[in-house]
CSV table of C-alpha atoms in Angstrom, one decimal:
chain,number,residue,atom,x,y,z
A,28,UNK,CA,110.5,-39.1,-192.8
A,29,UNK,CA,109.8,-39.5,-196.4
A,30,UNK,CA,112.1,-41.5,-198.7
A,31,UNK,CA,112.8,-38.4,-200.8
A,32,UNK,CA,113.7,-36.3,-197.8
A,33,UNK,CA,111.0,-33.7,-198.5
A,34,UNK,CA,108.3,-32.8,-196.1
A,35,UNK,CA,104.7,-32.2,-197.4
A,36,UNK,CA,103.3,-28.8,-196.9
A,37,UNK,CA,101.1,-28.4,-193.8
A,38,UNK,CA,97.4,-28.6,-194.4
A,39,UNK,CA,95.5,-25.3,-194.1
A,40,UNK,CA,93.9,-24.8,-190.8
A,41,UNK,CA,90.1,-24.5,-190.8
A,42,UNK,CA,88.8,-21.1,-189.9
A,43,UNK,CA,86.1,-20.6,-187.3
A,44,UNK,CA,82.8,-18.8,-188.0
A,45,UNK,CA,79.7,-18.5,-185.8
A,46,UNK,CA,78.2,-21.4,-187.8
A,47,UNK,CA,81.2,-23.6,-187.2
A,48,UNK,CA,84.6,-24.4,-188.8
A,49,UNK,CA,85.1,-23.4,-192.5
A,50,UNK,CA,87.6,-25.4,-194.5
A,51,UNK,CA,88.5,-25.4,-198.2
A,52,UNK,CA,85.8,-28.0,-198.9
A,53,UNK,CA,83.0,-26.1,-197.2
A,54,UNK,CA,83.7,-22.4,-198.0
A,55,UNK,CA,81.8,-22.6,-201.3
A,56,UNK,CA,78.5,-23.0,-199.4
A,57,UNK,CA,78.6,-19.5,-198.0
A,58,UNK,CA,78.3,-17.5,-201.3
A,59,UNK,CA,74.5,-17.2,-201.6
A,60,UNK,CA,72.1,-15.4,-199.3
A,61,UNK,CA,68.8,-16.9,-198.2
A,62,UNK,CA,66.6,-15.7,-201.1
A,63,UNK,CA,69.0,-17.0,-203.8
A,64,UNK,CA,69.7,-20.3,-201.9
A,65,UNK,CA,65.9,-20.8,-201.5
A,66,UNK,CA,65.4,-20.1,-205.2
A,67,UNK,CA,68.2,-22.6,-206.1
A,68,UNK,CA,66.5,-25.3,-204.0
A,69,UNK,CA,63.0,-24.6,-205.3
A,70,UNK,CA,64.3,-24.4,-208.9
A,71,UNK,CA,66.0,-27.8,-208.6
A,72,UNK,CA,63.0,-29.4,-207.0
A,73,UNK,CA,60.3,-27.9,-209.3
A,74,UNK,CA,62.6,-28.0,-212.3
A,75,UNK,CA,61.7,-26.8,-215.8
A,76,UNK,CA,59.0,-29.4,-216.3
A,77,UNK,CA,56.5,-27.1,-214.6
A,78,UNK,CA,56.3,-25.2,-217.9
A,79,UNK,CA,55.3,-28.3,-219.9
A,80,UNK,CA,53.7,-30.8,-217.5
A,81,UNK,CA,50.3,-29.1,-216.9
A,82,UNK,CA,49.4,-29.2,-220.6
A,83,UNK,CA,50.5,-32.8,-220.8
A,84,UNK,CA,48.5,-34.0,-217.8
A,85,UNK,CA,45.4,-31.8,-218.3
A,86,UNK,CA,43.5,-34.6,-220.2
A,87,UNK,CA,43.7,-36.8,-217.1
A,88,UNK,CA,41.7,-34.4,-215.0
A,89,UNK,CA,41.8,-34.3,-211.2
A,90,UNK,CA,43.8,-37.6,-210.9
A,91,UNK,CA,46.8,-35.6,-212.1
A,92,UNK,CA,46.5,-33.5,-208.9
A,93,UNK,CA,46.9,-36.6,-206.9
A,94,UNK,CA,50.0,-37.5,-208.9
A,95,UNK,CA,51.4,-34.1,-208.3
A,96,UNK,CA,50.8,-34.6,-204.5
A,97,UNK,CA,52.6,-38.0,-204.6
A,98,UNK,CA,55.5,-36.4,-206.5
A,99,UNK,CA,55.6,-33.5,-204.0
A,100,UNK,CA,55.9,-36.0,-201.1
A,101,UNK,CA,58.7,-37.8,-202.9
A,102,UNK,CA,60.5,-34.5,-203.6
A,103,UNK,CA,60.3,-33.4,-200.0
A,104,UNK,CA,61.6,-36.8,-198.9
A,105,UNK,CA,64.6,-36.5,-201.2
A,106,UNK,CA,65.3,-33.0,-200.0
A,107,UNK,CA,65.2,-34.2,-196.4
A,108,UNK,CA,67.6,-37.1,-197.2
A,109,UNK,CA,70.0,-34.8,-199.0
A,110,UNK,CA,69.8,-32.3,-196.2
A,111,UNK,CA,70.8,-35.0,-193.7
A,112,UNK,CA,73.5,-36.3,-195.9
A,113,UNK,CA,75.0,-32.8,-196.4
A,114,UNK,CA,74.9,-32.2,-192.7
A,115,UNK,CA,76.7,-35.5,-192.1
A,116,UNK,CA,79.3,-35.0,-194.9
A,117,UNK,CA,79.7,-31.3,-195.9
A,118,UNK,CA,82.3,-32.0,-198.6
A,119,UNK,CA,81.4,-30.9,-202.2
A,120,UNK,CA,80.5,-33.7,-204.6
A,121,UNK,CA,76.8,-34.4,-203.8
A,122,UNK,CA,75.5,-37.8,-204.6
A,123,UNK,CA,79.0,-39.1,-205.6
A,124,UNK,CA,80.4,-38.3,-202.2
A,125,UNK,CA,77.5,-39.9,-200.3
A,126,UNK,CA,77.3,-43.1,-202.4
A,127,UNK,CA,81.1,-43.5,-202.3
A,128,UNK,CA,81.2,-43.0,-198.5
A,129,UNK,CA,78.5,-45.6,-197.9
A,130,UNK,CA,79.1,-48.2,-200.6
A,131,UNK,CA,82.5,-47.6,-202.1
A,132,UNK,CA,84.1,-46.2,-205.2
A,133,UNK,CA,82.1,-48.1,-207.8
A,134,UNK,CA,78.8,-47.0,-206.2
A,135,UNK,CA,80.0,-43.4,-206.2
A,136,UNK,CA,81.0,-43.8,-209.8
A,137,UNK,CA,77.5,-45.2,-210.7
A,138,UNK,CA,75.7,-42.4,-208.8
A,139,UNK,CA,77.8,-39.7,-210.5
A,140,UNK,CA,77.1,-41.2,-214.0
A,141,UNK,CA,73.4,-41.7,-213.3
A,142,UNK,CA,73.1,-38.1,-212.2
A,143,UNK,CA,75.1,-36.9,-215.2
A,144,UNK,CA,72.9,-38.8,-217.7
A,145,UNK,CA,69.7,-37.5,-216.1
A,146,UNK,CA,71.1,-34.0,-216.5
A,147,UNK,CA,71.8,-34.6,-220.2
A,148,UNK,CA,68.3,-35.9,-220.8
A,149,UNK,CA,66.5,-33.2,-218.8
A,150,UNK,CA,68.6,-30.5,-220.5
A,151,UNK,CA,67.7,-31.8,-223.9
A,152,UNK,CA,64.0,-31.9,-222.9
A,153,UNK,CA,64.1,-28.4,-221.6
A,154,UNK,CA,65.8,-27.1,-224.7
A,155,UNK,CA,63.0,-28.7,-226.9
A,156,UNK,CA,60.4,-27.3,-224.6
A,157,UNK,CA,61.9,-23.8,-224.6
A,158,UNK,CA,62.1,-23.8,-228.4
A,159,UNK,CA,58.4,-24.7,-228.5
A,160,UNK,CA,57.6,-21.7,-226.3
A,161,UNK,CA,59.9,-19.5,-228.3
A,162,UNK,CA,58.2,-20.6,-231.5
A,163,UNK,CA,55.0,-18.8,-230.3
A,164,UNK,CA,56.9,-15.5,-230.2
A,165,UNK,CA,59.4,-16.0,-233.0
A,166,UNK,CA,58.9,-18.7,-235.7
A,167,UNK,CA,62.0,-20.8,-235.1
A,168,UNK,CA,60.4,-24.2,-235.9
A,169,UNK,CA,60.0,-23.4,-239.6
A,170,UNK,CA,63.4,-24.9,-240.3
A,171,UNK,CA,65.4,-27.5,-238.4
A,172,UNK,CA,68.6,-25.5,-238.4
A,173,UNK,CA,66.9,-22.5,-236.7
A,174,UNK,CA,65.3,-24.7,-234.1
A,175,UNK,CA,68.7,-26.3,-233.4
A,176,UNK,CA,70.4,-22.9,-233.2
A,177,UNK,CA,67.7,-21.7,-230.9
A,178,UNK,CA,68.1,-24.8,-228.7
A,179,UNK,CA,71.9,-24.3,-228.6
A,180,UNK,CA,71.5,-20.6,-227.6
A,181,UNK,CA,69.1,-21.6,-224.9
A,182,UNK,CA,71.5,-24.2,-223.6
A,183,UNK,CA,74.4,-21.8,-223.6
A,184,UNK,CA,72.7,-19.0,-221.6
A,185,UNK,CA,72.9,-20.8,-218.2
A,186,UNK,CA,76.5,-21.7,-219.1
A,187,UNK,CA,77.4,-18.1,-219.7
A,188,UNK,CA,75.8,-17.2,-216.4
A,189,UNK,CA,78.1,-19.7,-214.8
A,190,UNK,CA,81.1,-18.2,-216.5
A,191,UNK,CA,80.1,-14.8,-215.3
A,192,UNK,CA,80.1,-15.9,-211.6
A,193,UNK,CA,77.9,-16.9,-208.7
A,194,UNK,CA,76.1,-13.6,-208.6
A,195,UNK,CA,74.8,-14.1,-212.1
A,196,UNK,CA,73.9,-17.7,-211.4
A,197,UNK,CA,71.9,-16.5,-208.4
A,198,UNK,CA,70.2,-13.8,-210.3
A,199,UNK,CA,69.2,-16.1,-213.2
A,200,UNK,CA,67.9,-18.7,-210.8
A,201,UNK,CA,65.9,-16.1,-208.8
A,202,UNK,CA,64.3,-14.8,-212.0
A,203,UNK,CA,63.5,-18.3,-213.4
A,204,UNK,CA,62.0,-19.4,-210.0
A,205,UNK,CA,59.8,-16.3,-209.9
A,206,UNK,CA,58.7,-17.1,-213.5
A,207,UNK,CA,57.6,-20.6,-212.4
A,208,UNK,CA,55.0,-19.0,-210.1
A,209,UNK,CA,53.8,-16.3,-212.6
A,210,UNK,CA,50.5,-17.2,-214.3
């Protein structure tokens, strides 16, 4: 019995599905079909650097292909690790949950902040790259304010897709992943 005399509400019971129990923390994983889920994983592994990197490493010749191979092995290893961790602990939270569970609160905090900072840096780099590509079609780099405005618009487009819902996120990710393989 509690000191205040109140009884906490009962926890919701997990539902059963053919894939196993579904609780509040795991139900979000069932919103995308296989093509969109595959595009999300491929898009996160490949990233947006594929649009910039080939031109940057072209002067290094065939050794750059070896570097791409090494990076691919590393990306596959990370994907396998995260797959195992997600199977072991299906709660939402990603790297924060895994680091916190293994090493404590401070490690979880550091993992979350490291992930967050890499997201800031990569989003800024992608915005600069996208403005560079856009400048070929529409001259936006003539003035700093037009380049900044274009970068802000480019940054807000995925955010608007998020606001619109998971179907829009899936559609945007599917299109952007297909564009990564277009010549």
